[in-house]
mmCIF file of C-alpha atoms and ligand atoms in Angstrom:
data_model
loop_
_atom_site.group_PDB
_atom_site.id
_atom_site.type_symbol
_atom_site.label_atom_id
_atom_site.label_comp_id
_atom_site.label_asym_id
_atom_site.label_seq_id
_atom_site.Cartn_x
_atom_site.Cartn_y
_atom_site.Cartn_z
ATOM 1 C CA MET A 1 0.000 0.000 0.000
ATOM 2 C CA GLN A 2 1.271 3.487 -0.857
ATOM 3 C CA ALA A 3 1.942 5.467 2.323
ATOM 4 C CA ASP A 4 0.028 8.713 2.740
ATOM 5 C CA ARG A 5 2.729 11.208 3.661
ATOM 6 C CA SER A 6 0.565 14.287 3.189
ATOM 7 C CA ILE A 7 -1.805 13.826 6.125
ATOM 8 C CA SER A 8 -0.265 16.788 7.897
ATOM 9 C CA ASN A 9 0.563 20.224 6.504
ATOM 10 C CA ILE A 10 3.827 20.367 8.416
ATOM 11 C CA SER A 11 6.627 22.100 6.495
ATOM 12 C CA LEU A 12 10.324 21.442 6.895
ATOM 13 C CA LYS A 13 11.324 23.691 3.992
ATOM 14 C CA GLY A 14 14.893 24.931 4.387
ATOM 15 C CA LYS A 15 15.717 22.339 7.074
ATOM 16 C CA VAL A 16 18.422 19.690 6.869
ATOM 17 C CA ALA A 17 17.795 16.313 8.491
ATOM 18 C CA VAL A 18 20.115 13.361 9.032
ATOM 19 C CA VAL A 19 18.408 10.020 9.583
ATOM 20 C CA THR A 20 20.578 7.060 10.589
ATOM 21 C CA GLY A 21 19.501 3.559 9.642
ATOM 22 C CA ALA A 22 17.343 5.129 6.942
ATOM 23 C CA ALA A 23 17.882 2.486 4.263
ATOM 24 C CA SER A 24 15.095 0.388 5.794
ATOM 25 C CA GLY A 25 12.011 0.303 7.986
ATOM 26 C CA ILE A 26 11.226 3.180 10.333
ATOM 27 C CA GLY A 27 14.203 5.324 9.304
ATOM 28 C CA ARG A 28 13.302 5.021 5.626
ATOM 29 C CA GLU A 29 9.730 6.187 6.240
ATOM 30 C CA ILE A 30 10.950 9.117 8.364
ATOM 31 C CA ALA A 31 13.356 10.112 5.580
ATOM 32 C CA LEU A 32 10.607 9.912 2.940
ATOM 33 C CA SER A 33 8.164 11.879 5.110
ATOM 34 C CA PHE A 34 10.715 14.572 5.967
ATOM 35 C CA ALA A 35 11.678 14.951 2.303
ATOM 36 C CA ASN A 36 7.986 15.145 1.412
ATOM 37 C CA ALA A 37 7.668 17.982 3.968
ATOM 38 C CA GLY A 38 10.475 19.874 2.204
ATOM 39 C CA ALA A 39 13.610 18.958 4.184
ATOM 40 C CA ALA A 40 16.914 18.064 2.555
ATOM 41 C CA VAL A 41 17.558 14.605 3.958
ATOM 42 C CA ALA A 42 20.734 12.580 4.493
ATOM 43 C CA ILE A 43 20.132 8.839 4.398
ATOM 44 C CA ALA A 44 22.934 7.523 6.635
ATOM 45 C CA ASP A 45 23.290 3.755 6.809
ATOM 46 C CA LEU A 46 25.768 0.887 6.851
ATOM 47 C CA ASN A 47 24.057 -0.240 3.674
ATOM 48 C CA LEU A 48 24.975 2.368 1.055
ATOM 49 C CA ASP A 49 23.089 0.625 -1.788
ATOM 50 C CA GLY A 50 19.936 0.623 0.318
ATOM 51 C CA ALA A 51 20.509 4.256 1.267
ATOM 52 C CA ASN A 52 20.946 5.222 -2.371
ATOM 53 C CA ARG A 53 17.679 3.478 -3.295
ATOM 54 C CA VAL A 54 15.884 5.748 -0.804
ATOM 55 C CA VAL A 55 17.753 8.765 -2.242
ATOM 56 C CA THR A 56 16.481 7.827 -5.710
ATOM 57 C CA GLU A 57 12.905 7.513 -4.402
ATOM 58 C CA ILE A 58 13.141 10.967 -2.826
ATOM 59 C CA LYS A 59 14.662 12.570 -5.914
ATOM 60 C CA GLN A 60 12.043 10.983 -8.174
ATOM 61 C CA ALA A 61 9.372 12.590 -5.983
ATOM 62 C CA GLY A 62 11.091 15.983 -6.418
ATOM 63 C CA GLY A 63 12.890 16.068 -3.069
ATOM 64 C CA GLN A 64 16.495 16.619 -1.990
ATOM 65 C CA ALA A 65 18.568 13.797 -0.525
ATOM 66 C CA ILE A 66 22.072 12.412 -0.192
ATOM 67 C CA GLY A 67 23.236 8.885 0.694
ATOM 68 C CA ILE A 68 25.929 8.582 3.358
ATOM 69 C CA GLU A 69 27.721 5.336 4.155
ATOM 70 C CA MET A 70 28.000 5.379 7.928
ATOM 71 C CA ASP A 71 28.606 2.826 10.647
ATOM 72 C CA VAL A 72 27.262 4.684 13.683
ATOM 73 C CA THR A 73 29.664 2.816 15.977
ATOM 74 C CA GLN A 74 32.731 4.301 14.243
ATOM 75 C CA GLU A 75 33.620 7.796 15.462
ATOM 76 C CA GLN A 76 35.551 8.809 12.358
ATOM 77 C CA ALA A 77 32.869 7.526 9.987
ATOM 78 C CA VAL A 78 30.204 9.419 11.947
ATOM 79 C CA ASN A 79 32.195 12.675 12.016
ATOM 80 C CA ASN A 80 33.069 12.423 8.323
ATOM 81 C CA GLY A 81 29.459 11.607 7.399
ATOM 82 C CA ILE A 82 27.964 14.492 9.371
ATOM 83 C CA ASP A 83 30.593 16.907 7.976
ATOM 84 C CA LYS A 84 29.731 15.704 4.469
ATOM 85 C CA VAL A 85 26.026 16.426 5.016
ATOM 86 C CA ALA A 86 26.771 19.911 6.370
ATOM 87 C CA ALA A 87 29.058 20.601 3.392
ATOM 88 C CA ALA A 88 26.361 19.456 0.950
ATOM 89 C CA PHE A 89 23.333 21.172 2.519
ATOM 90 C CA GLY A 90 24.760 24.005 4.681
ATOM 91 C CA SER A 91 24.196 22.710 8.224
ATOM 92 C CA ILE A 92 22.308 20.159 10.330
ATOM 93 C CA ASP A 93 18.931 21.068 11.858
ATOM 94 C CA ILE A 94 17.490 17.680 12.760
ATOM 95 C CA LEU A 95 19.159 14.422 13.768
ATOM 96 C CA ILE A 96 17.122 11.239 13.920
ATOM 97 C CA SER A 97 19.331 8.685 15.678
ATOM 98 C CA ASN A 98 17.502 5.558 14.571
ATOM 99 C CA ALA A 99 19.956 2.855 13.427
ATOM 100 C CA GLY A 100 19.434 -0.299 15.420
ATOM 101 C CA ILE A 101 19.439 -4.076 15.490
ATOM 102 C CA GLN A 102 17.972 -6.761 17.724
ATOM 103 C CA ILE A 103 19.627 -9.823 19.228
ATOM 104 C CA VAL A 104 17.454 -11.985 21.487
ATOM 105 C CA ASN A 105 18.688 -14.552 23.988
ATOM 106 C CA PRO A 106 18.202 -15.238 27.694
ATOM 107 C CA ILE A 107 20.850 -13.572 29.879
ATOM 108 C CA GLU A 108 22.584 -16.835 30.740
ATOM 109 C CA ASN A 109 23.187 -17.483 27.015
ATOM 110 C CA TYR A 110 23.738 -13.882 25.920
ATOM 111 C CA ALA A 111 27.225 -13.633 24.408
ATOM 112 C CA TYR A 112 29.204 -10.713 25.805
ATOM 113 C CA SER A 113 30.248 -9.874 22.242
ATOM 114 C CA ASP A 114 26.539 -9.550 21.308
ATOM 115 C CA TRP A 115 25.899 -7.363 24.366
ATOM 116 C CA LYS A 116 28.780 -5.062 23.351
ATOM 117 C CA LYS A 117 27.543 -4.942 19.743
ATOM 118 C CA MET A 118 24.063 -3.914 20.907
ATOM 119 C CA MET A 119 25.444 -1.200 23.189
ATOM 120 C CA ALA A 120 27.757 0.049 20.440
ATOM 121 C CA ILE A 121 24.996 0.470 17.866
ATOM 122 C CA HIS A 122 22.234 1.812 20.105
ATOM 123 C CA VAL A 123 24.106 3.804 22.767
ATOM 124 C CA ASP A 124 27.516 4.651 21.287
ATOM 125 C CA GLY A 125 25.826 5.385 17.954
ATOM 126 C CA ALA A 126 23.382 7.806 19.591
ATOM 127 C CA PHE A 127 26.213 9.533 21.467
ATOM 128 C CA LEU A 128 28.564 9.803 18.483
ATOM 129 C CA THR A 129 25.958 11.105 16.036
ATOM 130 C CA THR A 130 24.702 13.593 18.630
ATOM 131 C CA LYS A 131 28.194 14.894 19.358
ATOM 132 C CA ALA A 132 28.940 15.294 15.648
ATOM 133 C CA ALA A 133 25.628 17.070 14.930
ATOM 134 C CA LEU A 134 25.925 19.415 17.936
ATOM 135 C CA LYS A 135 29.066 20.886 16.387
ATOM 136 C CA TYR A 136 26.716 22.437 13.805
ATOM 137 C CA MET A 137 23.618 22.979 15.969
ATOM 138 C CA TYR A 138 25.604 24.903 18.600
ATOM 139 C CA GLN A 139 27.163 27.254 15.998
ATOM 140 C CA GLU A 140 25.825 30.713 16.892
ATOM 141 C CA ASP A 141 23.175 28.885 18.956
ATOM 142 C CA ARG A 142 21.252 28.184 15.753
ATOM 143 C CA GLY A 143 19.738 25.177 17.500
ATOM 144 C CA GLY A 144 18.153 21.977 16.315
ATOM 145 C CA VAL A 145 16.182 18.898 17.246
ATOM 146 C CA VAL A 146 17.621 15.494 18.138
ATOM 147 C CA ILE A 147 15.253 12.537 18.190
ATOM 148 C CA TYR A 148 16.344 9.136 19.465
ATOM 149 C CA MET A 149 14.526 6.011 18.371
ATOM 150 C CA GLY A 150 13.734 4.392 21.668
ATOM 151 C CA SER A 151 11.096 1.730 22.084
ATOM 152 C CA VAL A 152 8.360 0.653 24.446
ATOM 153 C CA HIS A 153 11.422 -1.181 25.750
ATOM 154 C CA SER A 154 12.767 2.204 26.937
ATOM 155 C CA HIS A 155 10.095 1.858 29.652
ATOM 156 C CA GLU A 156 9.162 -1.809 29.810
ATOM 157 C CA ALA A 157 11.052 -5.100 29.916
ATOM 158 C CA SER A 158 10.574 -8.319 27.980
ATOM 159 C CA PRO A 159 12.353 -11.621 28.385
ATOM 160 C CA LEU A 160 15.270 -12.360 26.019
ATOM 161 C CA LYS A 161 16.026 -8.655 25.437
ATOM 162 C CA SER A 162 18.485 -7.694 28.188
ATOM 163 C CA ALA A 163 20.795 -5.681 25.936
ATOM 164 C CA TYR A 164 18.002 -4.060 23.916
ATOM 165 C CA VAL A 165 16.017 -3.030 26.994
ATOM 166 C CA SER A 166 19.148 -1.693 28.708
ATOM 167 C CA ALA A 167 20.237 0.236 25.620
ATOM 168 C CA LYS A 168 16.785 1.692 24.989
ATOM 169 C CA HIS A 169 16.526 2.791 28.640
ATOM 170 C CA ALA A 170 19.926 4.489 28.284
ATOM 171 C CA LEU A 171 18.584 6.703 25.483
ATOM 172 C CA LEU A 172 16.147 8.305 27.930
ATOM 173 C CA GLY A 173 19.111 9.419 30.024
ATOM 174 C CA LEU A 174 21.037 10.784 27.069
ATOM 175 C CA ALA A 175 17.987 12.707 25.829
ATOM 176 C CA ARG A 176 17.408 14.229 29.258
ATOM 177 C CA VAL A 177 21.005 15.392 29.602
ATOM 178 C CA LEU A 178 20.921 16.841 26.089
ATOM 179 C CA ALA A 179 17.676 18.678 26.919
ATOM 180 C CA LYS A 180 19.443 20.381 29.831
ATOM 181 C CA GLU A 181 22.777 21.061 28.115
ATOM 182 C CA GLY A 182 21.317 21.976 24.738
ATOM 183 C CA ALA A 183 18.632 24.419 25.883
ATOM 184 C CA LYS A 184 20.936 27.440 25.957
ATOM 185 C CA HIS A 185 21.903 26.662 22.358
ATOM 186 C CA ASN A 186 18.255 26.155 21.290
ATOM 187 C CA VAL A 187 18.727 22.417 20.893
ATOM 188 C CA ARG A 188 15.878 20.119 21.948
ATOM 189 C CA SER A 189 15.768 16.376 22.366
ATOM 190 C CA HIS A 190 13.086 13.700 22.324
ATOM 191 C CA VAL A 191 12.758 9.935 22.390
ATOM 192 C CA ILE A 192 10.118 8.196 20.298
ATOM 193 C CA CYS A 193 9.139 4.836 21.762
ATOM 194 C CA PRO A 194 7.331 2.649 19.227
ATOM 195 C CA GLY A 195 5.568 -0.619 19.929
ATOM 196 C CA PHE A 196 6.146 -3.488 17.491
ATOM 197 C CA VAL A 197 6.467 -2.224 13.916
ATOM 198 C CA ARG A 198 6.483 -4.780 11.104
ATOM 199 C CA THR A 199 9.974 -4.135 9.697
ATOM 200 C CA PRO A 200 12.824 -6.567 8.871
ATOM 201 C CA LEU A 201 14.014 -6.132 12.494
ATOM 202 C CA VAL A 202 10.728 -7.555 13.794
ATOM 203 C CA ASP A 203 10.229 -10.153 11.045
ATOM 204 C CA LYS A 204 13.551 -11.697 12.076
ATOM 205 C CA GLN A 205 12.404 -11.964 15.707
ATOM 206 C CA ILE A 206 9.184 -13.899 15.037
ATOM 207 C CA PRO A 207 10.807 -17.301 14.330
ATOM 208 C CA GLU A 208 13.543 -16.611 16.931
ATOM 209 C CA GLN A 209 11.031 -15.891 19.689
ATOM 210 C CA SER A 210 8.843 -18.804 18.599
ATOM 211 C CA LYS A 211 11.815 -21.123 19.107
ATOM 212 C CA ALA A 212 13.037 -19.520 22.348
ATOM 213 C CA LEU A 213 9.583 -19.388 23.976
ATOM 214 C CA GLY A 214 8.341 -22.709 22.562
ATOM 215 C CA ILE A 215 5.182 -21.242 21.021
ATOM 216 C CA SER A 216 3.944 -20.904 17.426
ATOM 217 C CA GLU A 217 4.854 -17.907 15.261
ATOM 218 C CA ALA A 218 1.152 -16.943 15.173
ATOM 219 C CA ASP A 219 1.142 -16.887 18.987
ATOM 220 C CA VAL A 220 4.303 -14.751 19.054
ATOM 221 C CA ILE A 221 2.480 -12.152 16.938
ATOM 222 C CA LYS A 222 -0.907 -12.376 18.661
ATOM 223 C CA ASN A 223 0.173 -12.736 22.274
ATOM 224 C CA VAL A 224 3.766 -11.548 22.653
ATOM 225 C CA MET A 225 3.837 -8.685 20.158
ATOM 226 C CA LEU A 226 0.256 -7.438 20.009
ATOM 227 C CA GLY A 227 -1.324 -8.998 23.102
ATOM 228 C CA ASN A 228 -1.300 -5.779 25.096
ATOM 229 C CA THR A 229 -2.374 -3.367 22.347
ATOM 230 C CA VAL A 230 -5.911 -1.975 22.427
ATOM 231 C CA ASP A 231 -6.618 -2.974 18.825
ATOM 232 C CA GLY A 232 -4.364 -5.940 17.994
ATOM 233 C CA VAL A 233 -2.683 -3.785 15.361
ATOM 234 C CA PHE A 234 1.036 -3.319 14.693
ATOM 235 C CA THR A 235 2.360 0.231 15.096
ATOM 236 C CA THR A 236 3.122 1.451 11.567
ATOM 237 C CA VAL A 237 6.149 3.215 10.148
ATOM 238 C CA GLU A 238 3.749 6.054 9.283
ATOM 239 C CA ASP A 239 2.626 6.323 12.953
ATOM 240 C CA VAL A 240 6.259 6.830 13.924
ATOM 241 C CA ALA A 241 7.161 9.179 11.053
ATOM 242 C CA GLN A 242 4.200 11.458 11.766
ATOM 243 C CA THR A 243 5.267 11.658 15.423
ATOM 244 C CA ALA A 244 8.807 12.577 14.345
ATOM 245 C CA LEU A 245 7.430 15.298 12.052
ATOM 246 C CA PHE A 246 5.292 16.725 14.848
ATOM 247 C CA LEU A 247 8.202 16.788 17.319
ATOM 248 C CA SER A 248 10.632 18.246 14.770
ATOM 249 C CA THR A 249 8.420 21.239 14.166
ATOM 250 C CA PHE A 250 7.001 21.867 17.638
ATOM 251 C CA PRO A 251 7.441 25.608 18.166
ATOM 252 C CA SER A 252 8.891 25.683 21.684
ATOM 253 C CA ALA A 253 11.020 23.708 24.134
ATOM 254 C CA ALA A 254 7.926 22.634 26.087
ATOM 255 C CA LEU A 255 8.395 18.970 25.160
ATOM 256 C CA THR A 256 12.171 18.735 25.389
ATOM 257 C CA GLY A 257 13.696 15.791 27.208
ATOM 258 C CA GLN A 258 10.486 13.792 26.974
ATOM 259 C CA SER A 259 9.741 10.417 25.487
ATOM 260 C CA PHE A 260 6.633 9.680 23.443
ATOM 261 C CA VAL A 261 5.191 6.183 23.333
ATOM 262 C CA VAL A 262 3.601 5.235 19.993
ATOM 263 C CA SER A 263 2.248 1.753 20.619
ATOM 264 C CA HIS A 264 -1.513 1.402 20.047
ATOM 265 C CA GLY A 265 -2.056 1.343 23.792
ATOM 266 C CA TRP A 266 0.459 -1.411 24.556
ATOM 267 C CA PHE A 267 2.270 0.779 27.073
ATOM 268 C CA MET A 268 0.836 3.937 28.652
ATOM 269 C CA GLN A 269 3.080 6.288 30.617
HETATM 270 P P1 LIG B 301 15.367 -2.190 10.171
HETATM 271 O O1 LIG B 301 16.156 -3.429 10.358
HETATM 272 O O2 LIG B 301 14.250 -2.163 9.195
HETATM 273 O O3 LIG B 301 16.354 -0.978 9.803
HETATM 274 C C1 LIG B 301 17.516 -0.727 10.549
HETATM 275 C C2 LIG B 301 18.532 -0.023 9.669
HETATM 276 O O4 LIG B 301 19.668 0.293 10.478
HETATM 277 C C3 LIG B 301 19.027 -0.887 8.498
HETATM 278 O O5 LIG B 301 18.943 -0.152 7.293
HETATM 279 C C4 LIG B 301 20.483 -1.197 8.874
HETATM 280 O O6 LIG B 301 21.350 -1.307 7.736
HETATM 281 C C5 LIG B 301 20.835 0.020 9.708
HETATM 282 N N1 LIG B 301 21.962 -0.228 10.605
HETATM 283 C C6 LIG B 301 22.181 -1.313 11.397
HETATM 284 N N2 LIG B 301 23.354 -1.183 12.045
HETATM 285 C C7 LIG B 301 23.884 0.022 11.680
HETATM 286 C C8 LIG B 301 25.071 0.718 11.995
HETATM 287 N N3 LIG B 301 25.977 0.198 12.843
HETATM 288 N N4 LIG B 301 25.284 1.929 11.437
HETATM 289 C C9 LIG B 301 24.382 2.444 10.558
HETATM 290 N N5 LIG B 301 23.250 1.825 10.202
HETATM 291 C C10 LIG B 301 22.995 0.618 10.754
HETATM 292 O O7 LIG B 301 14.862 -1.803 11.637
HETATM 293 P P2 LIG B 301 13.667 -0.865 12.159
HETATM 294 O O8 LIG B 301 12.635 -1.756 12.720
HETATM 295 O O9 LIG B 301 13.299 0.166 11.176
HETATM 296 O O10 LIG B 301 14.398 -0.198 13.422
HETATM 297 C C11 LIG B 301 14.841 1.142 13.440
HETATM 298 C C12 LIG B 301 14.946 1.590 14.885
HETATM 299 O O11 LIG B 301 13.660 1.526 15.489
HETATM 300 C C13 LIG B 301 15.883 0.743 15.745
HETATM 301 O O12 LIG B 301 16.601 1.584 16.628
HETATM 302 C C14 LIG B 301 14.921 -0.127 16.520
HETATM 303 O O13 LIG B 301 15.456 -0.557 17.749
HETATM 304 C C15 LIG B 301 13.765 0.835 16.707
HETATM 305 N N6 LIG B 301 12.486 0.185 17.003
HETATM 306 C C16 LIG B 301 11.955 -0.711 16.156
HETATM 307 C C17 LIG B 301 10.748 -1.298 16.480
HETATM 308 C C18 LIG B 301 10.095 -2.313 15.592
HETATM 309 O O14 LIG B 301 9.156 -2.959 16.067
HETATM 310 N N7 LIG B 301 10.502 -2.490 14.357
HETATM 311 C C19 LIG B 301 10.086 -0.952 17.666
HETATM 312 C C20 LIG B 301 10.667 -0.028 18.512
HETATM 313 C C21 LIG B 301 11.866 0.560 18.167
#
């Protein structure tokens, strides 16, 4: 189904946004929605071919975009990538720190190398991209908006997800510190906390959780993933992208430092 990206009249004309992990899933939809709203968008991802496919989609729709090969765990790659975006489009106004993966296993079987990989992508990646973007946002206090892709798991725990839950909780702390430090430079921060969204990240988990929990794949979807929603419906990439648009254009710092749960009632703060 073709996504409706024009349901709001929000304009990002003249703004420059960097979206990490934007070759796929949630990041891709945010990039497409931001470009549709008029922003120049950098599609930063490990997967440059995937990023460039999104760039082509945006350009074909009349928007402005650039593909950036970036591993968010590598400081030099992050700094070079952010500098490249600023050189191409003038500065950085919005950072969506979204790149992420999932590795599920009970704690007693969780490989330390997997734990470190999860922390590197979710927490180090958020820190490094923030630090690189602030260099531009703090210039003459021009300001900006940083949005971290948290999860319901920033607030809630599930079995098998020790590293993911810990990393997603950590983003709340980073966002709160940035809200306090960034205010004097007109920088705001937010965390968006989606419920289950049907992306490759979630598709991969269905058979894994089925095996680990000893239940059918249908039961993983119905009971584990959607059991606590009010409508038995997956959160959509559009639900998340519209929330990101709203937060990126909110006219004051009233919402800074806060997290926003987008989960069809699964988790209510
Ligand atoms: P996805 O697998 O569809 O996309 C993730 C993207 O991140 C991919 O394009 C991948 O190449 C990229 N990526 C992975 N490691 C990277 C790295 N080191 N550097 C740069 N890019 C990297 O996943 P998604 O479901 O769209 O997830 C996006 C974010 O949303 C993640 O942070 C995830 O934790 C979060 N999230 C997802 C869900 C969900 O149900 N899908 C729910 C809550 C939060």
